[in-house]
mmCIF file of C-alpha atoms in Angstrom:
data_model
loop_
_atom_site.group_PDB
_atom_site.id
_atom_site.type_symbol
_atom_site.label_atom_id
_atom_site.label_comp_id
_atom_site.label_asym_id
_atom_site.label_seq_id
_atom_site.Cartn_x
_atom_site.Cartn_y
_atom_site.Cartn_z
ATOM 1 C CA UNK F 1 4.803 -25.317 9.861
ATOM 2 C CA UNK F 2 3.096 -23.165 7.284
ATOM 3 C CA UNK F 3 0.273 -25.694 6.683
ATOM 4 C CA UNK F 4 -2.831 -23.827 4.982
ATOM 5 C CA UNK F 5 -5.325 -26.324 5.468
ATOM 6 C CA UNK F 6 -8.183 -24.119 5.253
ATOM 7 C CA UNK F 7 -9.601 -23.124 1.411
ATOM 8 C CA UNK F 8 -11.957 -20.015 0.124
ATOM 9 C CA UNK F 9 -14.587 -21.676 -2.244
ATOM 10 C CA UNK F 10 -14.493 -18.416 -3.698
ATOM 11 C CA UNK F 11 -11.228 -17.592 -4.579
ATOM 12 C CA UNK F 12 -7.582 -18.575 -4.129
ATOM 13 C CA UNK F 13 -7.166 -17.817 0.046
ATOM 14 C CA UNK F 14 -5.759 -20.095 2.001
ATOM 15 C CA UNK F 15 -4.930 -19.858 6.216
ATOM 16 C CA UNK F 16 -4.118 -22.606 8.934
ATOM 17 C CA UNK F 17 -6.888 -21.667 11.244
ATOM 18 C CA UNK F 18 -10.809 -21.899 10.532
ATOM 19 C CA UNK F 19 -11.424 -18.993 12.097
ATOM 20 C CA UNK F 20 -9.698 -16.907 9.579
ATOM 21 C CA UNK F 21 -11.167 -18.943 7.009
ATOM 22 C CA UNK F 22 -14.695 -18.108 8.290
ATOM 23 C CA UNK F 23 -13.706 -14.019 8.720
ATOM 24 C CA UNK F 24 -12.374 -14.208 5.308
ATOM 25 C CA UNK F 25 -15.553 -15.893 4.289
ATOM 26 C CA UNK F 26 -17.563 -12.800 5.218
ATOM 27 C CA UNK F 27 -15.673 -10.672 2.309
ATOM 28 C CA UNK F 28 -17.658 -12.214 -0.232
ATOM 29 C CA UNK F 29 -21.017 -11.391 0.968
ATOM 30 C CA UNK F 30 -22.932 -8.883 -1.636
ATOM 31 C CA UNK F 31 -24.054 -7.218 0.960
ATOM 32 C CA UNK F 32 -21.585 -5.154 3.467
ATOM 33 C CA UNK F 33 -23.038 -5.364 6.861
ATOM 34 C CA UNK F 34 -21.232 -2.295 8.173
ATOM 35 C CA UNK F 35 -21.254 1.451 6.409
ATOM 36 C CA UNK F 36 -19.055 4.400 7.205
ATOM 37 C CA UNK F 37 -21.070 7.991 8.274
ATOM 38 C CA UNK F 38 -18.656 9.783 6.528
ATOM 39 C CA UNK F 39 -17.731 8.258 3.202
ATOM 40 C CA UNK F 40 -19.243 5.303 1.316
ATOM 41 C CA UNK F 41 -17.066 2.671 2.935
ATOM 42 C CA UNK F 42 -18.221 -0.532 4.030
ATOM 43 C CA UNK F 43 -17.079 -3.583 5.720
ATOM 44 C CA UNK F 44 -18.487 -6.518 6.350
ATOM 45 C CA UNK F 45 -17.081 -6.552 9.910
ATOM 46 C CA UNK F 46 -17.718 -3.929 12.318
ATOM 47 C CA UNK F 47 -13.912 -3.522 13.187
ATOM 48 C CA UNK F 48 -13.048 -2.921 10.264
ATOM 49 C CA UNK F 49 -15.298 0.044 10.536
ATOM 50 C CA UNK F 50 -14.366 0.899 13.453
ATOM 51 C CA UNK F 51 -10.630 0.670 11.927
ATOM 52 C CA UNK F 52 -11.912 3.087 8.821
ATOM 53 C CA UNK F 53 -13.255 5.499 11.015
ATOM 54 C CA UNK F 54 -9.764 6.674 12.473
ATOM 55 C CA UNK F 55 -9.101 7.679 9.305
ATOM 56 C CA UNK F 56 -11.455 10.069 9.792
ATOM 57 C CA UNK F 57 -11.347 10.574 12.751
ATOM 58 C CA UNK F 58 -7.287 11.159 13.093
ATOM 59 C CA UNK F 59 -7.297 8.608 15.848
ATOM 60 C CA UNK F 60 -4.457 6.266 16.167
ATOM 61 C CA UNK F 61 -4.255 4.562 19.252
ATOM 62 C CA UNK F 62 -1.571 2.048 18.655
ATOM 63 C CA UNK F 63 1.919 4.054 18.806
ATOM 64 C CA UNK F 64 5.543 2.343 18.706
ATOM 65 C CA UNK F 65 7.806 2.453 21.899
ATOM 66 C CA UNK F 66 10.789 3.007 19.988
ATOM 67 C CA UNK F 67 9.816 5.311 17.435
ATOM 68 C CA UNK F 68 7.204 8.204 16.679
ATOM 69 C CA UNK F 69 5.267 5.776 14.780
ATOM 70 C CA UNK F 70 1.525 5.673 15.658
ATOM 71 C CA UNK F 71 -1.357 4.250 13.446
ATOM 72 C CA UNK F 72 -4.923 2.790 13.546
ATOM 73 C CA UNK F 73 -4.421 -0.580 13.734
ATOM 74 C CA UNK F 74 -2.758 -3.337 15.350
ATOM 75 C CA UNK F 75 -1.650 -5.080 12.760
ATOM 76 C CA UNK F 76 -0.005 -2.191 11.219
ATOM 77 C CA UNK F 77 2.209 -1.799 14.029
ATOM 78 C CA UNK F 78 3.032 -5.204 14.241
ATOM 79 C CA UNK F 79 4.436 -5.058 10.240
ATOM 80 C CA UNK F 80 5.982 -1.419 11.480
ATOM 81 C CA UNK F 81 7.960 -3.256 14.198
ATOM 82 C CA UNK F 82 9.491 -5.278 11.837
ATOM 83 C CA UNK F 83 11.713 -2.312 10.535
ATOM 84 C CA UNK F 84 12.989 -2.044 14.454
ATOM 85 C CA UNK F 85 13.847 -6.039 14.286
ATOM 86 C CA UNK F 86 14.746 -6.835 10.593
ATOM 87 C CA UNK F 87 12.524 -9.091 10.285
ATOM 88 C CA UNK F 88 11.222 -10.590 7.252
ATOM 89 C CA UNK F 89 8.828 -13.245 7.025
ATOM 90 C CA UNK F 90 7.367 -12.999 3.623
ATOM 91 C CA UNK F 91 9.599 -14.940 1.520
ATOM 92 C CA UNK F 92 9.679 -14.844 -2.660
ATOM 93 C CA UNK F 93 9.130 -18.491 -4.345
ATOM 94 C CA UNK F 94 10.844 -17.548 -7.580
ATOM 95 C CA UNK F 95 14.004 -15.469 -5.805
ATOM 96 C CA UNK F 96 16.191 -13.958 -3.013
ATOM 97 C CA UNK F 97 13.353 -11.483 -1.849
ATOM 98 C CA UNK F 98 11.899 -11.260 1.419
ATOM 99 C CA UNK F 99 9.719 -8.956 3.192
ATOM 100 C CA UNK F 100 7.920 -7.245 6.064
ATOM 101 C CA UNK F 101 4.919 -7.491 5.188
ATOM 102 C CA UNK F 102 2.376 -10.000 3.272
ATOM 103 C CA UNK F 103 1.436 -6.878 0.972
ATOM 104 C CA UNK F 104 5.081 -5.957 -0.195
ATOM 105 C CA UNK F 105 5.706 -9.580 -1.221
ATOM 106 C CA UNK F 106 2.339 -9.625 -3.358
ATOM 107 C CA UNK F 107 3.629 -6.511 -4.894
ATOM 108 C CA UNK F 108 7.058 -8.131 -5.529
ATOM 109 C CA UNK F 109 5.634 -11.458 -7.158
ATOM 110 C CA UNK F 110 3.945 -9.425 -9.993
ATOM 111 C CA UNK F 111 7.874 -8.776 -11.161
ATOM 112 C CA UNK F 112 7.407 -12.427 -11.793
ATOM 113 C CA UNK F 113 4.303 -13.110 -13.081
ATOM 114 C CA UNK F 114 3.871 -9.814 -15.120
ATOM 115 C CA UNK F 115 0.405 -9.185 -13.371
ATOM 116 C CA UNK F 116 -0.360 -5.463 -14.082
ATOM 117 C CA UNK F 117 -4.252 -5.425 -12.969
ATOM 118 C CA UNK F 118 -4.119 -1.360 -13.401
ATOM 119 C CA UNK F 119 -5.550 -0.779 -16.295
ATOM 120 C CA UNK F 120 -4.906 3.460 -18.261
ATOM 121 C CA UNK F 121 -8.411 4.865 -18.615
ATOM 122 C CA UNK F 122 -6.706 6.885 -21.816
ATOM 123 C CA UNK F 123 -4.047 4.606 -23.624
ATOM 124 C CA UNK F 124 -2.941 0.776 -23.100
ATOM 125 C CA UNK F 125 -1.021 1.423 -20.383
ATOM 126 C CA UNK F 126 -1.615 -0.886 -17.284
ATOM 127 C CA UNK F 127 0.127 -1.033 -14.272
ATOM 128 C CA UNK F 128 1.442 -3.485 -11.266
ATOM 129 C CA UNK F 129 0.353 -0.547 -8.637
ATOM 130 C CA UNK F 130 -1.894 2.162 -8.118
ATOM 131 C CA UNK F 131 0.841 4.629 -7.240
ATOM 132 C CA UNK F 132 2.394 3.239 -10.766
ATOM 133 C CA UNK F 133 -0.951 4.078 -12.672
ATOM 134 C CA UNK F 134 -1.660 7.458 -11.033
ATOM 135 C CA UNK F 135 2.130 8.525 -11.654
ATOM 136 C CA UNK F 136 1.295 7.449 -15.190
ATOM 137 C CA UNK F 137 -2.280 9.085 -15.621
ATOM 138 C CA UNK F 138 -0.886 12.379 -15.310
ATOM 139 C CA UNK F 139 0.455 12.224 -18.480
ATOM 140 C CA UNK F 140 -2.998 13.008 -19.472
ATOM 141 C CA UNK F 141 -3.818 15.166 -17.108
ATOM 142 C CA UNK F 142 -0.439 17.523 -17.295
ATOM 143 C CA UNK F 143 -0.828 17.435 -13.250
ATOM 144 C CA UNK F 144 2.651 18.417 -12.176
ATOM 145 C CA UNK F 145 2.189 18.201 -8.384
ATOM 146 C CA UNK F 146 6.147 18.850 -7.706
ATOM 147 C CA UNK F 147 7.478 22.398 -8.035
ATOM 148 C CA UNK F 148 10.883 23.909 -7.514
ATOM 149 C CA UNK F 149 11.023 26.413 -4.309
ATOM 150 C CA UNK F 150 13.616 28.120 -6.238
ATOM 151 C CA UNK F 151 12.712 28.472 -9.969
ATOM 152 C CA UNK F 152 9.119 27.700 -11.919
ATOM 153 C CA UNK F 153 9.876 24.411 -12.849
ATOM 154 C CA UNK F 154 7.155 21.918 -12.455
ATOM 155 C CA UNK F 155 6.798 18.254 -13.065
ATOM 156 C CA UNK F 156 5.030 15.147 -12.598
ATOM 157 C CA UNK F 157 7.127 12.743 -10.872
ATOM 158 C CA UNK F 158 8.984 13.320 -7.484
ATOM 159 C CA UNK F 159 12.473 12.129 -9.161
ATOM 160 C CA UNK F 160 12.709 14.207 -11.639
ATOM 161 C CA UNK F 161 12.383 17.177 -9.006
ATOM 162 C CA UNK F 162 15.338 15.813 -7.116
ATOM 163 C CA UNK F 163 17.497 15.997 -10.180
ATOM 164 C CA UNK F 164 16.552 18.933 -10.989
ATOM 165 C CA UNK F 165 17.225 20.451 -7.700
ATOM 166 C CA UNK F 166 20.576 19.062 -7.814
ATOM 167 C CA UNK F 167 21.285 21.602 -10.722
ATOM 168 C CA UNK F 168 20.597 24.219 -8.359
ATOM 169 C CA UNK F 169 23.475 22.694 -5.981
ATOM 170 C CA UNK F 170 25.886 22.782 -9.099
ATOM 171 C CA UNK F 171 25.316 26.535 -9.563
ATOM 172 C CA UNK F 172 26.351 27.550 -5.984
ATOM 173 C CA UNK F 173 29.417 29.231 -5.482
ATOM 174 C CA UNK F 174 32.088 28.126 -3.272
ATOM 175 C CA UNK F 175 32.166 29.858 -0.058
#
């Protein structure tokens, strides 16, 4: 029914079933019960460790019978299946939109609130994403990441590559 019975006294979560509430819970502890060997992750739940460590580790047991697709977790094959069914649960308050996954949709709602909780270490810029503010801090930086394979030119943001590759299409003579 979409009943969220269950409230964080922390913060705004919601969820229909106590257990989640209580898993949830366990985010807010100061202390992480679970670190990483290999980085300075923690978790406060040990498979969520055991979920970071594949990243490490290159281990991604859950794989797609339709598709190449394999990844770490579960639940990020269940959202992946989605793009085999169409189907889009996540539904936008304010709008049309709907989504595959949970994330996507609190991405979208910040086109509606204005939230942009990425915040320029060099300038007033802030940002709805990360991939938004690290496309942005190289600005500062004068990282151009994408090159031309046929000329020198360099830049900072994958779109401007593809134009500029299409002026290498123009210049082709006809066969």
């Amino acid at each position: 029914t979409g009943e969220k019975p269950y409230a964080c006294d922390s913060c705004q979560y919601r969820c229909s079933r106590l257990s989640n509430l209580q898993k949830h819970a366990r985010t807010h502890f100061s202390k992480k019960l679970y670190a990483c060997n290999s980085c300075n992750y923690t978790s406060a739940t040990l498979e969520r460790l055991r979920q970071h460590v594949r990243n490490h580790t290159g281990d991604k047991p859950f794989a797609c019978d339709l598709c190449e697709f394999r990844t770490i977790a579960a639940e990020r094959l269940k959202c992946h299946m989605r793009t085999h069914t169409g189907e889009k649960p996540f539904a936008c308050d304010y709008c049309d939109y709907r989504g595959n996954e949970k994330s996507k949709l609190a991405l979208h709602l910040r086109t509606h609130t204005g939230e942009r909780p990425y915040a320029c270490d060099s300038c007033d810029y802030k940002a709805a994403t990360r991939f938004h503010l690290r496309r942005h801090v190289r600005i500062h930086t004068g990282d151009k990441p994408y090159a031309c394979s046929i000329c020198d030119y360099k830049t900072n943001q994958r779109g401007n590559l593809k134009v500029h590759m299409k002026s290498h299409a123009a210049k082709k003579p006809p066969l």
